[in-house]
């Protein structure tokens, strides 16, 4: 039998964490629950989860800080759980590297569905539109995007990116000069079941641009009122 996928649940409310653990266990996930930031970082190292359910309001180190620390070394999927439903809070979570954001109170069944969706998105390689490549990489001057090992090399250096950023960059670069609407990018990268809005695409493009600067031979270009394209010159 294949090994069970591991879910690390970080929440100081034991009722919530135990309920989530129960639902995840029923879906054949292996779970571990912790109640604070320091324990979360230790469990991340020892438990090696496939996904983290991360509450934002924690004693000591909050969820934003934990996400920031984990993203220094890992692109493991993170779903933030929070009673904060403002757009600012959601955008901040995504900018720090979260893969999804769920507002409390929530239905445990929805959380299970979101977990499965995120795991599918981070494990399945999207098919590039009209791609004639036989490998899972695209190469331009000073840029190599490889989906076989989820790596990006820019100006001869490896760039640390979460899976969604790599998939989005790869998808655009696989079809140079083709314009994609934000809705098309959501469908191709996040899937039809994704509950978020097109702001998610803008946030991820912003994060990619912070790490990959425009080149004199190519650039990630905004097509105003429509979407984005990987432009070659």
GROMACS .gro file of C-alpha atoms in nm:
model
  233
    1UNK     CA    1   0.000   0.000   0.000
    2UNK     CA    2   0.123   0.353  -0.070
    3UNK     CA    3   0.219   0.564   0.230
    4UNK     CA    4  -0.053   0.787   0.367
    5UNK     CA    5  -0.019   1.157   0.299
    6UNK     CA    6   0.057   1.356   0.612
    7UNK     CA    7  -0.136   1.661   0.731
    8UNK     CA    8   0.006   1.885   1.004
    9UNK     CA    9  -0.273   2.069   1.187
   10UNK     CA   10  -0.165   2.384   1.374
   11UNK     CA   11  -0.441   2.534   1.590
   12UNK     CA   12  -0.456   2.629   1.958
   13UNK     CA   13  -0.825   2.534   1.972
   14UNK     CA   14  -0.812   2.161   2.050
   15UNK     CA   15  -1.178   2.114   1.954
   16UNK     CA   16  -1.106   2.241   1.601
   17UNK     CA   17  -0.782   2.049   1.559
   18UNK     CA   18  -0.934   1.723   1.686
   19UNK     CA   19  -1.236   1.764   1.458
   20UNK     CA   20  -1.015   1.831   1.156
   21UNK     CA   21  -0.795   1.536   1.248
   22UNK     CA   22  -1.101   1.311   1.267
   23UNK     CA   23  -1.221   1.414   0.920
   24UNK     CA   24  -0.871   1.386   0.770
   25UNK     CA   25  -0.820   1.041   0.923
   26UNK     CA   26  -1.149   0.924   0.773
   27UNK     CA   27  -1.010   1.029   0.433
   28UNK     CA   28  -0.699   0.815   0.496
   29UNK     CA   29  -0.463   1.098   0.582
   30UNK     CA   30  -0.213   1.069   0.865
   31UNK     CA   31  -0.235   1.369   1.098
   32UNK     CA   32  -0.043   1.540   1.374
   33UNK     CA   33  -0.181   1.828   1.581
   34UNK     CA   34   0.017   2.103   1.755
   35UNK     CA   35  -0.099   2.416   1.936
   36UNK     CA   36   0.172   2.681   1.896
   37UNK     CA   37   0.430   2.816   1.653
   38UNK     CA   38   0.741   2.667   1.808
   39UNK     CA   39   0.584   2.320   1.814
   40UNK     CA   40   0.469   2.371   1.455
   41UNK     CA   41   0.822   2.435   1.329
   42UNK     CA   42   0.957   2.134   1.521
   43UNK     CA   43   0.677   1.911   1.386
   44UNK     CA   44   0.741   2.040   1.035
   45UNK     CA   45   1.099   1.910   1.060
   46UNK     CA   46   1.018   1.576   1.227
   47UNK     CA   47   0.676   1.487   1.081
   48UNK     CA   48   0.758   1.599   0.724
   49UNK     CA   49   0.396   1.680   0.629
   50UNK     CA   50   0.262   1.683   0.274
   51UNK     CA   51   0.037   1.978   0.367
   52UNK     CA   52  -0.007   2.214   0.662
   53UNK     CA   53  -0.337   2.349   0.796
   54UNK     CA   54  -0.222   2.665   0.972
   55UNK     CA   55  -0.427   2.881   1.206
   56UNK     CA   56  -0.324   3.247   1.205
   57UNK     CA   57  -0.402   3.344   1.565
   58UNK     CA   58  -0.160   3.141   1.775
   59UNK     CA   59   0.017   3.206   2.105
   60UNK     CA   60   0.366   3.342   2.060
   61UNK     CA   61   0.458   3.311   1.692
   62UNK     CA   62   0.154   3.372   1.471
   63UNK     CA   63   0.063   3.190   1.151
   64UNK     CA   64   0.214   3.457   0.925
   65UNK     CA   65   0.552   3.419   1.097
   66UNK     CA   66   0.535   3.040   1.076
   67UNK     CA   67   0.454   3.055   0.705
   68UNK     CA   68   0.742   3.296   0.648
   69UNK     CA   69   0.986   3.064   0.828
   70UNK     CA   70   0.873   2.752   0.642
   71UNK     CA   71   0.890   2.927   0.305
   72UNK     CA   72   1.260   2.997   0.364
   73UNK     CA   73   1.334   2.628   0.311
   74UNK     CA   74   1.025   2.454   0.175
   75UNK     CA   75   0.738   2.485  -0.073
   76UNK     CA   76   0.512   2.242   0.117
   77UNK     CA   77   0.146   2.340   0.058
   78UNK     CA   78   0.000   2.560   0.331
   79UNK     CA   79  -0.369   2.635   0.385
   80UNK     CA   80  -0.430   2.920   0.629
   81UNK     CA   81  -0.727   2.907   0.867
   82UNK     CA   82  -0.849   3.236   1.013
   83UNK     CA   83  -1.146   3.427   1.148
   84UNK     CA   84  -1.002   3.729   0.964
   85UNK     CA   85  -1.198   3.761   0.642
   86UNK     CA   86  -1.073   4.096   0.514
   87UNK     CA   87  -0.917   4.111   0.166
   88UNK     CA   88  -0.596   4.250   0.319
   89UNK     CA   89  -0.553   3.943   0.539
   90UNK     CA   90  -0.614   3.703   0.250
   91UNK     CA   91  -0.374   3.884   0.019
   92UNK     CA   92  -0.106   3.899   0.290
   93UNK     CA   93  -0.138   3.525   0.345
   94UNK     CA   94  -0.104   3.453  -0.027
   95UNK     CA   95   0.189   3.691  -0.062
   96UNK     CA   96   0.371   3.508   0.217
   97UNK     CA   97   0.332   3.183   0.026
   98UNK     CA   98   0.005   3.025   0.138
   99UNK     CA   99  -0.170   2.810  -0.123
  100UNK     CA  100  -0.523   2.873   0.005
  101UNK     CA  101  -0.708   3.068   0.276
  102UNK     CA  102  -1.016   2.943   0.461
  103UNK     CA  103  -1.228   3.166   0.682
  104UNK     CA  104  -1.361   3.046   1.018
  105UNK     CA  105  -1.615   2.918   1.098
  106UNK     CA  106  -1.589   2.656   0.826
  107UNK     CA  107  -1.741   2.324   0.731
  108UNK     CA  108  -1.492   2.043   0.793
  109UNK     CA  109  -1.601   1.874   0.472
  110UNK     CA  110  -1.506   2.187   0.279
  111UNK     CA  111  -1.164   2.186   0.443
  112UNK     CA  112  -1.115   1.824   0.334
  113UNK     CA  113  -1.215   1.918  -0.021
  114UNK     CA  114  -0.975   2.213  -0.020
  115UNK     CA  115  -0.692   1.993   0.109
  116UNK     CA  116  -0.749   1.740  -0.168
  117UNK     CA  117  -0.769   2.017  -0.429
  118UNK     CA  118  -0.443   2.179  -0.314
  119UNK     CA  119  -0.264   1.844  -0.306
  120UNK     CA  120  -0.385   1.773  -0.662
  121UNK     CA  121  -0.269   2.113  -0.782
  122UNK     CA  122   0.074   2.082  -0.626
  123UNK     CA  123   0.135   1.727  -0.745
  124UNK     CA  124  -0.010   1.722  -1.097
  125UNK     CA  125   0.193   1.883  -1.374
  126UNK     CA  126  -0.033   2.099  -1.594
  127UNK     CA  127  -0.021   2.041  -1.967
  128UNK     CA  128   0.110   2.351  -2.149
  129UNK     CA  129  -0.111   2.484  -2.427
  130UNK     CA  130   0.003   2.377  -2.774
  131UNK     CA  131   0.335   2.260  -2.635
  132UNK     CA  132   0.562   2.066  -2.868
  133UNK     CA  133   0.817   1.989  -2.599
  134UNK     CA  134   0.899   1.632  -2.503
  135UNK     CA  135   1.036   1.731  -2.161
  136UNK     CA  136   0.899   1.911  -1.860
  137UNK     CA  137   1.121   2.216  -1.892
  138UNK     CA  138   1.138   2.538  -2.091
  139UNK     CA  139   1.457   2.731  -2.153
  140UNK     CA  140   1.520   3.093  -2.244
  141UNK     CA  141   1.830   3.307  -2.213
  142UNK     CA  142   1.923   3.314  -1.841
  143UNK     CA  143   1.603   3.128  -1.745
  144UNK     CA  144   1.525   2.756  -1.707
  145UNK     CA  145   1.193   2.635  -1.564
  146UNK     CA  146   1.184   2.262  -1.487
  147UNK     CA  147   0.866   2.094  -1.367
  148UNK     CA  148   1.020   1.749  -1.333
  149UNK     CA  149   1.192   1.867  -1.016
  150UNK     CA  150   1.004   2.196  -0.963
  151UNK     CA  151   1.309   2.417  -1.001
  152UNK     CA  152   1.373   2.757  -1.155
  153UNK     CA  153   1.718   2.881  -1.256
  154UNK     CA  154   1.757   3.254  -1.324
  155UNK     CA  155   2.085   3.420  -1.416
  156UNK     CA  156   2.264   3.099  -1.319
  157UNK     CA  157   2.111   3.083  -0.969
  158UNK     CA  158   1.839   2.857  -0.832
  159UNK     CA  159   1.532   3.059  -0.729
  160UNK     CA  160   1.315   2.941  -0.441
  161UNK     CA  161   0.948   2.941  -0.544
  162UNK     CA  162   0.633   2.768  -0.414
  163UNK     CA  163   0.477   2.513  -0.654
  164UNK     CA  164   0.197   2.743  -0.771
  165UNK     CA  165   0.442   3.016  -0.875
  166UNK     CA  166   0.653   2.765  -1.069
  167UNK     CA  167   0.346   2.616  -1.241
  168UNK     CA  168   0.217   2.960  -1.337
  169UNK     CA  169   0.554   3.073  -1.473
  170UNK     CA  170   0.598   2.745  -1.660
  171UNK     CA  171   0.250   2.764  -1.809
  172UNK     CA  172   0.302   3.117  -1.941
  173UNK     CA  173   0.653   3.046  -2.069
  174UNK     CA  174   0.533   2.730  -2.245
  175UNK     CA  175   0.329   2.946  -2.482
  176UNK     CA  176   0.541   3.253  -2.556
  177UNK     CA  177   0.350   3.567  -2.664
  178UNK     CA  178   0.011   3.402  -2.607
  179UNK     CA  179  -0.224   3.611  -2.394
  180UNK     CA  180  -0.413   3.437  -2.113
  181UNK     CA  181  -0.698   3.592  -1.917
  182UNK     CA  182  -0.690   3.572  -1.541
  183UNK     CA  183  -0.985   3.331  -1.555
  184UNK     CA  184  -0.797   3.102  -1.795
  185UNK     CA  185  -0.494   3.099  -1.566
  186UNK     CA  186  -0.713   3.018  -1.266
  187UNK     CA  187  -0.871   2.728  -1.454
  188UNK     CA  188  -0.542   2.586  -1.582
  189UNK     CA  189  -0.331   2.629  -1.269
  190UNK     CA  190  -0.576   2.619  -0.978
  191UNK     CA  191  -0.851   2.412  -1.138
  192UNK     CA  192  -1.222   2.464  -1.189
  193UNK     CA  193  -1.296   2.368  -0.829
  194UNK     CA  194  -1.094   2.660  -0.691
  195UNK     CA  195  -1.309   2.890  -0.478
  196UNK     CA  196  -1.085   3.199  -0.490
  197UNK     CA  197  -1.099   3.495  -0.728
  198UNK     CA  198  -0.875   3.641  -0.999
  199UNK     CA  199  -0.685   3.847  -0.741
  200UNK     CA  200  -0.498   3.522  -0.668
  201UNK     CA  201  -0.338   3.536  -1.015
  202UNK     CA  202  -0.227   3.898  -0.964
  203UNK     CA  203  -0.070   3.815  -0.628
  204UNK     CA  204   0.128   3.523  -0.771
  205UNK     CA  205   0.244   3.726  -1.073
  206UNK     CA  206   0.364   3.999  -0.836
  207UNK     CA  207   0.562   3.745  -0.633
  208UNK     CA  208   0.718   3.594  -0.947
  209UNK     CA  209   0.820   3.939  -1.074
  210UNK     CA  210   0.991   4.011  -0.744
  211UNK     CA  211   1.214   3.707  -0.800
  212UNK     CA  212   1.242   3.704  -1.181
  213UNK     CA  213   1.319   4.046  -1.327
  214UNK     CA  214   1.240   4.131  -1.691
  215UNK     CA  215   1.515   4.032  -1.936
  216UNK     CA  216   1.609   4.216  -2.253
  217UNK     CA  217   1.495   3.908  -2.448
  218UNK     CA  218   1.180   3.816  -2.253
  219UNK     CA  219   0.940   3.945  -1.988
  220UNK     CA  220   0.617   3.868  -1.806
  221UNK     CA  221   0.390   4.132  -1.953
  222UNK     CA  222   0.056   4.263  -1.834
  223UNK     CA  223  -0.211   4.293  -2.101
  224UNK     CA  224  -0.431   4.558  -1.947
  225UNK     CA  225  -0.793   4.463  -1.879
  226UNK     CA  226  -0.723   4.110  -2.005
  227UNK     CA  227  -0.444   3.919  -1.831
  228UNK     CA  228  -0.081   3.822  -1.884
  229UNK     CA  229   0.162   3.678  -2.135
  230UNK     CA  230   0.525   3.565  -2.145
  231UNK     CA  231   0.661   3.801  -2.407
  232UNK     CA  232   0.973   3.725  -2.612
  233UNK     CA  233   1.161   4.003  -2.790
   0.00000   0.00000   0.00000
